Structure formats: C-alpha cells, structure tokens
Amino acid sequence: MPDELHNIREFEMKVDVRESESSPGQRSISLRYEGRVYHYRINEDSDGKVYVTAESKFGTLAELVHHHSILGDGLITQLLYPAPKHNKPTVFPLSPPDEWEIDRTDIIMKHKLGGGQYGDVYEALWKRCGMVVAVKTLKDDTMALKDFLEEAAIMKEMRHLNLVQLLGVCTREPPFYIITEFMSKGNLLDYLRNGNREQINAVVLMYMATQIASGMSYLESRNFIHRDLAARNCLVDENHLVKVADFGLCSLDEGRHLHRPRRGQISHKMDSPEGLATTRSAPSLMYGLSGFYCGK
C-alpha cells in the first residue's frame, strides 16, 4: 500500500495510478478518502480500451481519469488530487518543451459552466498554483481539433487586460484542454439581464463598453479580427471588469483581406455585411451591436 497516501493529511482525498503490487502487469487506482485507502483495478478489453466499470470504457488512461474526476461512477468518490510523485523522469524526453503545456493531473475539474458546439467549459482548480481556472474541453466525437488548437495558438499571442488570458493547455493526448483565467460573474449578457439596475447604471455600462473597445483595439493592433463579438462572448469579473473571450472565429488580417473561417461558423446575427465580405470594417458594427444588446 503506497506510504505517501497515508502520510499526506492536508487534502481530504488523494489518488494514485500505478502498476498493481499484488498483480504485476496490472494497473490500479489507489484512492485515499476519509482516512481509508481504496484500490480499483484498471481493466483493458480486447479493443485496448481501459475501464474500472464495464459501463464506462475509454481509449486512453487520461480519458479514464478525466471521467472519474467528474463522476465517481463506481468509485467511492470522484478523483480529486493526484498523489505526489518523487524523482519521476520526464514522460516526453524527445519532445521539445512547451511553456504552455500543463500536466492534466494538476487540473481538478469541479462543475460545468456551459457548453458549445465543440465542447464544454468547466470551473476547475489548478492545484499547483492553488487558483480557480476555467477549462474549455473538446468533445471526443468532433472533427474540430485543428480549430481548437488554432484558438489556443491565437490566445498564446494575446496579452491585454481586457482579453481573457490563456494560462495553459493540455494537448499531448485527448481529452484536450484550453485553460484560462476564471471570470466569476459569467458572461456579460446574463450579467446585464439578471443584474441590479441600480448598480449597473449608465456610468457602469459606459465603463464596460470602453473596456470592450480597449480589448478590440488591441486585437486590431495585432492584425486580428474577432468576428464573433457579442455580449455572450464577453466575461465579467469583480468590480465590473470585462474581458473579451472566445477566439474560435478570430481571423488574421493580411492586408486588404482576411483568412476566412468556415462560413457556417460565422455569427451572421452579430457580424456586419463588411465582416461577411472579410474586410477590415468587420469589428465596428459588431461592437455597436454588442452595445445595443447590452443596453436592451
């Protein structure tokens, strides 16, 4: 029985995935919960899929851990903090280092915040830093991996107070994560619809609008056009801090024309005729429409 699972007291539960001591060649999950240690064998079927319970099978061990970090599904409780590893060699010795890559076992999923066309967004804990983060995931059955990774690549280039900041990625193997700062008040559209009108007065609305404009101005200075600016894609934090988010349709301006995203993805309701024609005029009407929707 692993000694470190008994010696660590600062967390309610620890989890360790390792080769089984009683059955060499078999892997198991050792789970410490409320002072006791539970062991669960990780099985593998003829198709190479791994599972703890036969009803929930996965292509990789990372997917299995991700699933059980959200749902117990046969375990005494959901997985939370990984047990510490000592003197463990690097897993990817031949791969070039990526300063953005985060060990997925350091990300502890909490609850779902919302969902989109390509995946879901969760509130999570980045254990190493002790901070709450937002994690955007990619659905297993989607073919949008290229777009997902392109969004992460764009976010790596962006550094501005009024743009949601990328903190890291998990792109070595599925499930893929984009990890960003957590905005505690949710999206701007819901914040305005459900907020106190006495607190969100005309001065506050103007303050929010100037923050969005500042973020968009920065994007333009970097030759990027957002293409999906809307109140639902702006996030709010304490003290009415607003940041532009969701760069999935962002286009790079190279002179007079833009790299066009797939037409089916463009938000026709929020984009301008100029934007649909892929010229530099795109952000202006979108910003005006965002302000109109905010004030409704």
PDB file of C-alpha atoms in Angstrom:
ATOM      1  CA  MET A   1       0.000   0.000   0.000  1.00  0.00           C
ATOM      2  CA  PRO A   2       1.636   3.319  -1.025  1.00  0.00           C
ATOM      3  CA  ASP A   3       3.040   5.085   2.048  1.00  0.00           C
ATOM      4  CA  GLU A   4       2.511   8.562   0.635  1.00  0.00           C
ATOM      5  CA  LEU A   5      -1.264   8.043   0.620  1.00  0.00           C
ATOM      6  CA  HIS A   6      -1.213   7.625   4.402  1.00  0.00           C
ATOM      7  CA  ASN A   7       1.341  10.295   5.203  1.00  0.00           C
ATOM      8  CA  ILE A   8      -0.402  13.202   3.451  1.00  0.00           C
ATOM      9  CA  ARG A   9      -3.102  14.834   5.584  1.00  0.00           C
ATOM     10  CA  GLU A  10      -3.650  18.252   4.032  1.00  0.00           C
ATOM     11  CA  PHE A  11      -6.223  17.038   1.497  1.00  0.00           C
ATOM     12  CA  GLU A  12      -9.400  15.059   2.044  1.00  0.00           C
ATOM     13  CA  MET A  13      -8.619  12.684  -0.787  1.00  0.00           C
ATOM     14  CA  LYS A  14      -5.595  11.637  -2.829  1.00  0.00           C
ATOM     15  CA  VAL A  15      -5.387   9.433  -5.904  1.00  0.00           C
ATOM     16  CA  ASP A  16      -2.505   7.471  -7.397  1.00  0.00           C
ATOM     17  CA  VAL A  17      -2.454   5.495 -10.664  1.00  0.00           C
ATOM     18  CA  ARG A  18       0.322   2.888 -10.750  1.00  0.00           C
ATOM     19  CA  GLU A  19       1.189  -0.720 -11.543  1.00  0.00           C
ATOM     20  CA  SER A  20      -0.586  -3.056  -9.142  1.00  0.00           C
ATOM     21  CA  GLU A  21       1.679  -4.501  -6.431  1.00  0.00           C
ATOM     22  CA  SER A  22      -0.435  -7.636  -5.987  1.00  0.00           C
ATOM     23  CA  SER A  23      -0.820  -8.311  -9.737  1.00  0.00           C
ATOM     24  CA  PRO A  24       2.322  -7.310 -11.698  1.00  0.00           C
ATOM     25  CA  GLY A  25       1.475  -6.007 -15.161  1.00  0.00           C
ATOM     26  CA  GLN A  26      -1.907  -4.695 -14.000  1.00  0.00           C
ATOM     27  CA  ARG A  27      -2.579  -1.028 -13.291  1.00  0.00           C
ATOM     28  CA  SER A  28      -4.764   0.208 -10.477  1.00  0.00           C
ATOM     29  CA  ILE A  29      -6.130   3.362  -8.891  1.00  0.00           C
ATOM     30  CA  SER A  30      -5.322   3.857  -5.204  1.00  0.00           C
ATOM     31  CA  LEU A  31      -7.744   6.322  -3.671  1.00  0.00           C
ATOM     32  CA  ARG A  32      -7.491   7.813  -0.184  1.00  0.00           C
ATOM     33  CA  TYR A  33     -10.833   9.044   1.140  1.00  0.00           C
ATOM     34  CA  GLU A  34     -11.782   9.963   4.714  1.00  0.00           C
ATOM     35  CA  GLY A  35      -8.720   8.227   6.160  1.00  0.00           C
ATOM     36  CA  ARG A  36      -9.079   4.961   4.214  1.00  0.00           C
ATOM     37  CA  VAL A  37      -7.334   3.772   1.058  1.00  0.00           C
ATOM     38  CA  TYR A  38      -9.378   2.076  -1.692  1.00  0.00           C
ATOM     39  CA  HIS A  39      -7.876   0.181  -4.630  1.00  0.00           C
ATOM     40  CA  TYR A  40      -9.566  -0.202  -8.048  1.00  0.00           C
ATOM     41  CA  ARG A  41      -8.100  -2.337 -10.820  1.00  0.00           C
ATOM     42  CA  ILE A  42      -7.888  -0.738 -14.260  1.00  0.00           C
ATOM     43  CA  ASN A  43      -9.006  -3.341 -16.788  1.00  0.00           C
ATOM     44  CA  GLU A  44      -8.344  -3.470 -20.522  1.00  0.00           C
ATOM     45  CA  ASP A  45     -10.649  -5.111 -23.067  1.00  0.00           C
ATOM     46  CA  SER A  46      -9.772  -6.816 -26.349  1.00  0.00           C
ATOM     47  CA  ASP A  47     -10.029  -3.493 -28.215  1.00  0.00           C
ATOM     48  CA  GLY A  48      -7.456  -1.870 -25.963  1.00  0.00           C
ATOM     49  CA  LYS A  49      -9.971   0.290 -24.102  1.00  0.00           C
ATOM     50  CA  VAL A  50      -9.418   0.812 -20.374  1.00  0.00           C
ATOM     51  CA  TYR A  51     -12.062   0.881 -17.673  1.00  0.00           C
ATOM     52  CA  VAL A  52     -12.830   0.490 -13.995  1.00  0.00           C
ATOM     53  CA  THR A  53     -16.502  -0.275 -14.550  1.00  0.00           C
ATOM     54  CA  ALA A  54     -17.508  -2.085 -17.738  1.00  0.00           C
ATOM     55  CA  GLU A  55     -20.203   0.503 -18.489  1.00  0.00           C
ATOM     56  CA  SER A  56     -17.625   3.286 -18.949  1.00  0.00           C
ATOM     57  CA  LYS A  57     -14.688   2.457 -21.258  1.00  0.00           C
ATOM     58  CA  PHE A  58     -12.076   4.850 -22.646  1.00  0.00           C
ATOM     59  CA  GLY A  59      -9.388   4.914 -25.296  1.00  0.00           C
ATOM     60  CA  THR A  60      -6.677   6.295 -23.009  1.00  0.00           C
ATOM     61  CA  LEU A  61      -5.843   6.350 -19.330  1.00  0.00           C
ATOM     62  CA  ALA A  62      -6.059  10.162 -19.366  1.00  0.00           C
ATOM     63  CA  GLU A  63      -9.676   9.984 -20.568  1.00  0.00           C
ATOM     64  CA  LEU A  64     -10.493   7.500 -17.796  1.00  0.00           C
ATOM     65  CA  VAL A  65      -9.003   9.784 -15.129  1.00  0.00           C
ATOM     66  CA  HIS A  66     -10.809  12.799 -16.608  1.00  0.00           C
ATOM     67  CA  HIS A  67     -14.150  10.951 -16.483  1.00  0.00           C
ATOM     68  CA  HIS A  68     -13.728   9.823 -12.886  1.00  0.00           C
ATOM     69  CA  SER A  69     -12.587  13.308 -11.827  1.00  0.00           C
ATOM     70  CA  ILE A  70     -16.098  14.497 -12.730  1.00  0.00           C
ATOM     71  CA  LEU A  71     -18.127  11.415 -11.735  1.00  0.00           C
ATOM     72  CA  GLY A  72     -17.373   8.703  -9.187  1.00  0.00           C
ATOM     73  CA  ASP A  73     -19.125   6.155 -11.437  1.00  0.00           C
ATOM     74  CA  GLY A  74     -18.258   3.056  -9.395  1.00  0.00           C
ATOM     75  CA  LEU A  75     -15.560   4.616  -7.194  1.00  0.00           C
ATOM     76  CA  ILE A  76     -16.160   5.631  -3.573  1.00  0.00           C
ATOM     77  CA  THR A  77     -15.957   9.264  -4.745  1.00  0.00           C
ATOM     78  CA  GLN A  78     -14.725  11.270  -7.723  1.00  0.00           C
ATOM     79  CA  LEU A  79     -10.977  11.662  -8.223  1.00  0.00           C
ATOM     80  CA  LEU A  80      -9.546  14.895  -6.901  1.00  0.00           C
ATOM     81  CA  TYR A  81      -5.869  15.500  -6.073  1.00  0.00           C
ATOM     82  CA  PRO A  82      -3.147  13.252  -7.521  1.00  0.00           C
ATOM     83  CA  ALA A  83      -0.719  11.736  -5.030  1.00  0.00           C
ATOM     84  CA  PRO A  84       2.778  13.250  -5.322  1.00  0.00           C
ATOM     85  CA  LYS A  85       5.374  11.548  -7.473  1.00  0.00           C
ATOM     86  CA  HIS A  86       9.018  11.636  -6.368  1.00  0.00           C
ATOM     87  CA  ASN A  87      12.020  11.609  -8.723  1.00  0.00           C
ATOM     88  CA  LYS A  88       9.833  10.741 -11.702  1.00  0.00           C
ATOM     89  CA  PRO A  89      11.593  11.065 -15.070  1.00  0.00           C
ATOM     90  CA  THR A  90      10.053  13.198 -17.770  1.00  0.00           C
ATOM     91  CA  VAL A  91       7.346  11.463 -19.791  1.00  0.00           C
ATOM     92  CA  PHE A  92       8.271  13.148 -23.082  1.00  0.00           C
ATOM     93  CA  PRO A  93      12.095  13.202 -23.223  1.00  0.00           C
ATOM     94  CA  LEU A  94      12.207  13.543 -27.024  1.00  0.00           C
ATOM     95  CA  SER A  95       9.578  16.280 -27.316  1.00  0.00           C
ATOM     96  CA  PRO A  96      10.529  19.976 -27.402  1.00  0.00           C
ATOM     97  CA  PRO A  97       9.447  21.779 -24.226  1.00  0.00           C
ATOM     98  CA  ASP A  98       6.268  23.876 -24.410  1.00  0.00           C
ATOM     99  CA  GLU A  99       5.967  26.505 -21.705  1.00  0.00           C
ATOM    100  CA  TRP A 100       2.180  26.415 -22.083  1.00  0.00           C
ATOM    101  CA  GLU A 101       1.769  22.654 -21.600  1.00  0.00           C
ATOM    102  CA  ILE A 102       0.290  21.693 -18.212  1.00  0.00           C
ATOM    103  CA  ASP A 103       0.190  18.259 -16.602  1.00  0.00           C
ATOM    104  CA  ARG A 104      -3.507  17.365 -16.741  1.00  0.00           C
ATOM    105  CA  THR A 105      -3.300  15.637 -13.355  1.00  0.00           C
ATOM    106  CA  ASP A 106      -2.692  19.116 -11.941  1.00  0.00           C
ATOM    107  CA  ILE A 107      -6.146  20.227 -13.164  1.00  0.00           C
ATOM    108  CA  ILE A 108      -9.023  19.218 -10.896  1.00  0.00           C
ATOM    109  CA  MET A 109     -12.414  19.557 -12.596  1.00  0.00           C
ATOM    110  CA  LYS A 110     -15.242  20.946 -10.474  1.00  0.00           C
ATOM    111  CA  HIS A 111     -18.556  21.752 -12.160  1.00  0.00           C
ATOM    112  CA  LYS A 112     -19.730  22.516 -15.674  1.00  0.00           C
ATOM    113  CA  LEU A 113     -20.197  26.183 -16.551  1.00  0.00           C
ATOM    114  CA  GLY A 114     -21.624  25.775 -20.035  1.00  0.00           C
ATOM    115  CA  GLY A 115     -21.299  24.079 -23.388  1.00  0.00           C
ATOM    116  CA  GLY A 116     -20.752  24.933 -27.016  1.00  0.00           C
ATOM    117  CA  GLN A 117     -20.525  23.487 -30.497  1.00  0.00           C
ATOM    118  CA  TYR A 118     -17.205  21.756 -29.889  1.00  0.00           C
ATOM    119  CA  GLY A 119     -17.124  21.044 -26.163  1.00  0.00           C
ATOM    120  CA  ASP A 120     -17.899  22.096 -22.617  1.00  0.00           C
ATOM    121  CA  VAL A 121     -16.427  24.639 -20.210  1.00  0.00           C
ATOM    122  CA  TYR A 122     -15.737  23.754 -16.570  1.00  0.00           C
ATOM    123  CA  GLU A 123     -14.714  25.557 -13.441  1.00  0.00           C
ATOM    124  CA  ALA A 124     -11.575  23.815 -12.193  1.00  0.00           C
ATOM    125  CA  LEU A 125      -8.743  24.041  -9.697  1.00  0.00           C
ATOM    126  CA  TRP A 126      -5.148  24.389 -10.877  1.00  0.00           C
ATOM    127  CA  LYS A 127      -3.636  22.585  -7.920  1.00  0.00           C
ATOM    128  CA  ARG A 128      -0.006  23.630  -8.337  1.00  0.00           C
ATOM    129  CA  CYS A 129      -0.926  27.321  -8.261  1.00  0.00           C
ATOM    130  CA  GLY A 130      -3.889  26.952  -5.902  1.00  0.00           C
ATOM    131  CA  MET A 131      -6.107  29.007  -8.196  1.00  0.00           C
ATOM    132  CA  VAL A 132      -9.548  28.613  -9.747  1.00  0.00           C
ATOM    133  CA  VAL A 133      -9.453  28.452 -13.556  1.00  0.00           C
ATOM    134  CA  ALA A 134     -11.790  27.846 -16.485  1.00  0.00           C
ATOM    135  CA  VAL A 135     -11.181  24.790 -18.686  1.00  0.00           C
ATOM    136  CA  LYS A 136     -12.517  24.549 -22.231  1.00  0.00           C
ATOM    137  CA  THR A 137     -12.673  20.953 -23.449  1.00  0.00           C
ATOM    138  CA  LEU A 138     -13.018  19.336 -26.865  1.00  0.00           C
ATOM    139  CA  LYS A 139     -15.723  16.730 -27.431  1.00  0.00           C
ATOM    140  CA  ASP A 140     -14.435  13.268 -28.283  1.00  0.00           C
ATOM    141  CA  ASP A 141     -16.656  12.914 -31.350  1.00  0.00           C
ATOM    142  CA  THR A 142     -15.747  16.187 -33.066  1.00  0.00           C
ATOM    143  CA  MET A 143     -13.508  16.733 -36.076  1.00  0.00           C
ATOM    144  CA  ALA A 144     -12.635  20.274 -34.949  1.00  0.00           C
ATOM    145  CA  LEU A 145      -9.245  19.546 -33.373  1.00  0.00           C
ATOM    146  CA  LYS A 146      -7.441  21.841 -35.842  1.00  0.00           C
ATOM    147  CA  ASP A 147      -9.744  24.774 -34.998  1.00  0.00           C
ATOM    148  CA  PHE A 148      -9.426  24.053 -31.274  1.00  0.00           C
ATOM    149  CA  LEU A 149      -5.633  24.108 -31.418  1.00  0.00           C
ATOM    150  CA  GLU A 150      -5.658  27.225 -33.615  1.00  0.00           C
ATOM    151  CA  GLU A 151      -7.732  29.032 -30.984  1.00  0.00           C
ATOM    152  CA  ALA A 152      -5.150  28.084 -28.356  1.00  0.00           C
ATOM    153  CA  ALA A 153      -2.346  29.296 -30.641  1.00  0.00           C
ATOM    154  CA  ILE A 154      -4.066  32.672 -31.095  1.00  0.00           C
ATOM    155  CA  MET A 155      -4.545  33.064 -27.345  1.00  0.00           C
ATOM    156  CA  LYS A 156      -0.824  32.433 -26.771  1.00  0.00           C
ATOM    157  CA  GLU A 157      -0.147  35.649 -28.697  1.00  0.00           C
ATOM    158  CA  MET A 158      -2.611  37.835 -26.756  1.00  0.00           C
ATOM    159  CA  ARG A 159      -1.697  39.826 -23.641  1.00  0.00           C
ATOM    160  CA  HIS A 160      -4.178  42.542 -22.643  1.00  0.00           C
ATOM    161  CA  LEU A 161      -6.169  43.458 -19.541  1.00  0.00           C
ATOM    162  CA  ASN A 162      -9.472  43.218 -21.424  1.00  0.00           C
ATOM    163  CA  LEU A 163      -8.866  39.891 -23.177  1.00  0.00           C
ATOM    164  CA  VAL A 164      -9.366  36.613 -21.321  1.00  0.00           C
ATOM    165  CA  GLN A 165      -5.864  35.304 -20.694  1.00  0.00           C
ATOM    166  CA  LEU A 166      -4.594  31.856 -21.576  1.00  0.00           C
ATOM    167  CA  LEU A 167      -2.901  30.109 -18.652  1.00  0.00           C
ATOM    168  CA  GLY A 168      -2.011  26.804 -20.277  1.00  0.00           C
ATOM    169  CA  VAL A 169      -3.037  23.898 -22.497  1.00  0.00           C
ATOM    170  CA  CYS A 170      -3.214  20.107 -22.401  1.00  0.00           C
ATOM    171  CA  THR A 171      -2.627  18.988 -25.997  1.00  0.00           C
ATOM    172  CA  ARG A 172      -0.398  15.903 -25.729  1.00  0.00           C
ATOM    173  CA  GLU A 173      -3.347  13.499 -25.850  1.00  0.00           C
ATOM    174  CA  PRO A 174      -7.144  13.662 -25.528  1.00  0.00           C
ATOM    175  CA  PRO A 175      -9.117  14.991 -23.825  1.00  0.00           C
ATOM    176  CA  PHE A 176      -7.685  18.346 -24.930  1.00  0.00           C
ATOM    177  CA  TYR A 177      -7.921  21.383 -22.631  1.00  0.00           C
ATOM    178  CA  ILE A 178      -7.588  25.141 -23.051  1.00  0.00           C
ATOM    179  CA  ILE A 179      -7.059  26.593 -19.567  1.00  0.00           C
ATOM    180  CA  THR A 180      -7.868  30.274 -18.989  1.00  0.00           C
ATOM    181  CA  GLU A 181      -8.401  32.671 -16.133  1.00  0.00           C
ATOM    182  CA  PHE A 182     -11.756  32.279 -14.357  1.00  0.00           C
ATOM    183  CA  MET A 183     -14.264  35.155 -14.582  1.00  0.00           C
ATOM    184  CA  SER A 184     -16.528  34.875 -11.553  1.00  0.00           C
ATOM    185  CA  LYS A 185     -19.589  36.768 -12.845  1.00  0.00           C
ATOM    186  CA  GLY A 186     -20.130  34.804 -16.046  1.00  0.00           C
ATOM    187  CA  ASN A 187     -20.972  36.205 -19.470  1.00  0.00           C
ATOM    188  CA  LEU A 188     -21.942  39.840 -19.946  1.00  0.00           C
ATOM    189  CA  LEU A 189     -25.349  39.136 -21.475  1.00  0.00           C
ATOM    190  CA  ASP A 190     -26.612  37.178 -18.457  1.00  0.00           C
ATOM    191  CA  TYR A 191     -24.902  39.598 -16.076  1.00  0.00           C
ATOM    192  CA  LEU A 192     -26.836  42.527 -17.525  1.00  0.00           C
ATOM    193  CA  ARG A 193     -30.131  40.675 -17.800  1.00  0.00           C
ATOM    194  CA  ASN A 194     -30.048  39.423 -14.218  1.00  0.00           C
ATOM    195  CA  GLY A 195     -28.132  42.237 -12.516  1.00  0.00           C
ATOM    196  CA  ASN A 196     -29.293  45.050 -10.268  1.00  0.00           C
ATOM    197  CA  ARG A 197     -30.210  48.012 -12.483  1.00  0.00           C
ATOM    198  CA  GLU A 198     -29.327  50.462  -9.716  1.00  0.00           C
ATOM    199  CA  GLN A 199     -25.795  49.089  -9.562  1.00  0.00           C
ATOM    200  CA  ILE A 200     -25.408  48.633 -13.311  1.00  0.00           C
ATOM    201  CA  ASN A 201     -26.231  52.216 -14.219  1.00  0.00           C
ATOM    202  CA  ALA A 202     -25.330  54.289 -17.273  1.00  0.00           C
ATOM    203  CA  VAL A 203     -21.856  55.078 -15.934  1.00  0.00           C
ATOM    204  CA  VAL A 204     -21.102  51.386 -15.367  1.00  0.00           C
ATOM    205  CA  LEU A 205     -22.419  50.488 -18.828  1.00  0.00           C
ATOM    206  CA  MET A 206     -20.142  53.099 -20.383  1.00  0.00           C
ATOM    207  CA  TYR A 207     -17.214  51.740 -18.358  1.00  0.00           C
ATOM    208  CA  MET A 208     -17.942  48.221 -19.628  1.00  0.00           C
ATOM    209  CA  ALA A 209     -18.220  49.435 -23.216  1.00  0.00           C
ATOM    210  CA  THR A 210     -14.851  51.199 -23.034  1.00  0.00           C
ATOM    211  CA  GLN A 211     -13.223  48.009 -21.752  1.00  0.00           C
ATOM    212  CA  ILE A 212     -14.581  46.018 -24.694  1.00  0.00           C
ATOM    213  CA  ALA A 213     -13.364  48.739 -27.061  1.00  0.00           C
ATOM    214  CA  SER A 214      -9.914  48.611 -25.455  1.00  0.00           C
ATOM    215  CA  GLY A 215      -9.670  44.860 -25.967  1.00  0.00           C
ATOM    216  CA  MET A 216     -10.841  45.121 -29.570  1.00  0.00           C
ATOM    217  CA  SER A 217      -8.385  47.942 -30.249  1.00  0.00           C
ATOM    218  CA  TYR A 218      -5.565  45.712 -29.039  1.00  0.00           C
ATOM    219  CA  LEU A 219      -6.710  42.904 -31.356  1.00  0.00           C
ATOM    220  CA  GLU A 220      -6.706  45.329 -34.286  1.00  0.00           C
ATOM    221  CA  SER A 221      -3.181  46.463 -33.382  1.00  0.00           C
ATOM    222  CA  ARG A 222      -2.110  42.816 -33.695  1.00  0.00           C
ATOM    223  CA  ASN A 223      -3.931  42.470 -37.057  1.00  0.00           C
ATOM    224  CA  PHE A 224      -6.596  40.132 -35.661  1.00  0.00           C
ATOM    225  CA  ILE A 225     -10.350  40.499 -36.117  1.00  0.00           C
ATOM    226  CA  HIS A 226     -12.581  38.743 -33.584  1.00  0.00           C
ATOM    227  CA  ARG A 227     -15.585  38.078 -35.906  1.00  0.00           C
ATOM    228  CA  ASP A 228     -17.907  36.939 -33.091  1.00  0.00           C
ATOM    229  CA  LEU A 229     -18.008  39.879 -30.690  1.00  0.00           C
ATOM    230  CA  ALA A 230     -21.225  39.738 -28.672  1.00  0.00           C
ATOM    231  CA  ALA A 231     -22.275  40.252 -25.061  1.00  0.00           C
ATOM    232  CA  ARG A 232     -22.425  36.463 -24.631  1.00  0.00           C
ATOM    233  CA  ASN A 233     -18.727  36.263 -25.597  1.00  0.00           C
ATOM    234  CA  CYS A 234     -17.598  38.872 -23.078  1.00  0.00           C
ATOM    235  CA  LEU A 235     -16.962  37.738 -19.493  1.00  0.00           C
ATOM    236  CA  VAL A 236     -17.323  39.704 -16.261  1.00  0.00           C
ATOM    237  CA  ASP A 237     -15.352  39.601 -13.022  1.00  0.00           C
ATOM    238  CA  GLU A 238     -15.435  41.588  -9.786  1.00  0.00           C
ATOM    239  CA  ASN A 239     -15.814  45.394  -9.931  1.00  0.00           C
ATOM    240  CA  HIS A 240     -17.407  45.257 -13.406  1.00  0.00           C
ATOM    241  CA  LEU A 241     -14.171  44.111 -15.057  1.00  0.00           C
ATOM    242  CA  VAL A 242     -14.995  42.940 -18.605  1.00  0.00           C
ATOM    243  CA  LYS A 243     -12.848  40.825 -20.916  1.00  0.00           C
ATOM    244  CA  VAL A 244     -13.448  39.677 -24.484  1.00  0.00           C
ATOM    245  CA  ALA A 245     -13.397  35.880 -24.841  1.00  0.00           C
ATOM    246  CA  ASP A 246     -13.994  33.091 -27.376  1.00  0.00           C
ATOM    247  CA  PHE A 247     -11.431  33.469 -30.154  1.00  0.00           C
ATOM    248  CA  GLY A 248     -12.640  30.464 -32.143  1.00  0.00           C
ATOM    249  CA  LEU A 249     -13.575  32.553 -35.207  1.00  0.00           C
ATOM    250  CA  CYS A 250     -10.741  35.068 -34.936  1.00  0.00           C
ATOM    251  CA  SER A 251      -9.175  35.933 -38.310  1.00  0.00           C
ATOM    252  CA  LEU A 252      -5.728  37.212 -39.202  1.00  0.00           C
ATOM    253  CA  ASP A 253      -5.732  40.351 -41.360  1.00  0.00           C
ATOM    254  CA  GLU A 254      -3.087  40.232 -44.072  1.00  0.00           C
ATOM    255  CA  GLY A 255      -3.569  43.457 -45.961  1.00  0.00           C
ATOM    256  CA  ARG A 256      -6.965  44.092 -47.539  1.00  0.00           C
ATOM    257  CA  HIS A 257      -8.435  40.641 -46.946  1.00  0.00           C
ATOM    258  CA  LEU A 258      -8.803  38.193 -44.072  1.00  0.00           C
ATOM    259  CA  HIS A 259      -8.332  34.491 -43.702  1.00  0.00           C
ATOM    260  CA  ARG A 260     -11.984  33.485 -43.797  1.00  0.00           C
ATOM    261  CA  PRO A 261     -13.331  30.958 -41.233  1.00  0.00           C
ATOM    262  CA  ARG A 262     -15.813  28.408 -42.454  1.00  0.00           C
ATOM    263  CA  ARG A 263     -18.954  30.286 -43.491  1.00  0.00           C
ATOM    264  CA  GLY A 264     -21.229  28.040 -41.438  1.00  0.00           C
ATOM    265  CA  GLN A 265     -19.475  29.139 -38.249  1.00  0.00           C
ATOM    266  CA  ILE A 266     -19.807  32.916 -38.705  1.00  0.00           C
ATOM    267  CA  SER A 267     -22.306  34.658 -36.436  1.00  0.00           C
ATOM    268  CA  HIS A 268     -24.464  36.330 -39.125  1.00  0.00           C
ATOM    269  CA  LYS A 269     -26.642  37.981 -36.478  1.00  0.00           C
ATOM    270  CA  MET A 270     -23.714  39.832 -34.908  1.00  0.00           C
ATOM    271  CA  ASP A 271     -21.390  40.245 -37.900  1.00  0.00           C
ATOM    272  CA  SER A 272     -21.635  43.116 -40.349  1.00  0.00           C
ATOM    273  CA  PRO A 273     -22.060  42.950 -44.134  1.00  0.00           C
ATOM    274  CA  GLU A 274     -18.458  44.141 -44.355  1.00  0.00           C
ATOM    275  CA  GLY A 275     -17.398  41.382 -41.966  1.00  0.00           C
ATOM    276  CA  LEU A 276     -19.070  38.730 -44.075  1.00  0.00           C
ATOM    277  CA  ALA A 277     -17.132  40.133 -47.009  1.00  0.00           C
ATOM    278  CA  THR A 278     -13.948  39.682 -44.912  1.00  0.00           C
ATOM    279  CA  THR A 279     -12.660  43.265 -44.866  1.00  0.00           C
ATOM    280  CA  ARG A 280     -11.255  45.385 -42.038  1.00  0.00           C
ATOM    281  CA  SER A 281     -14.623  47.090 -41.384  1.00  0.00           C
ATOM    282  CA  ALA A 282     -15.899  43.996 -39.574  1.00  0.00           C
ATOM    283  CA  PRO A 283     -15.386  44.935 -35.889  1.00  0.00           C
ATOM    284  CA  SER A 284     -17.141  48.325 -35.906  1.00  0.00           C
ATOM    285  CA  LEU A 285     -20.729  47.208 -36.445  1.00  0.00           C
ATOM    286  CA  MET A 286     -20.220  44.159 -34.227  1.00  0.00           C
ATOM    287  CA  TYR A 287     -19.090  46.456 -31.401  1.00  0.00           C
ATOM    288  CA  GLY A 288     -22.127  48.674 -31.946  1.00  0.00           C
ATOM    289  CA  LEU A 289     -24.448  45.677 -31.881  1.00  0.00           C
ATOM    290  CA  SER A 290     -22.844  44.461 -28.658  1.00  0.00           C
ATOM    291  CA  GLY A 291     -23.526  47.830 -27.077  1.00  0.00           C
ATOM    292  CA  PHE A 292     -27.116  47.742 -28.335  1.00  0.00           C
ATOM    293  CA  TYR A 293     -27.718  44.284 -26.856  1.00  0.00           C
ATOM    294  CA  CYS A 294     -26.112  45.374 -23.559  1.00  0.00           C
ATOM    295  CA  GLY A 295     -28.461  48.300 -23.258  1.00  0.00           C
ATOM    296  CA  LYS A 296     -31.663  46.401 -24.036  1.00  0.00           C
TER     297      LYS A 296
END
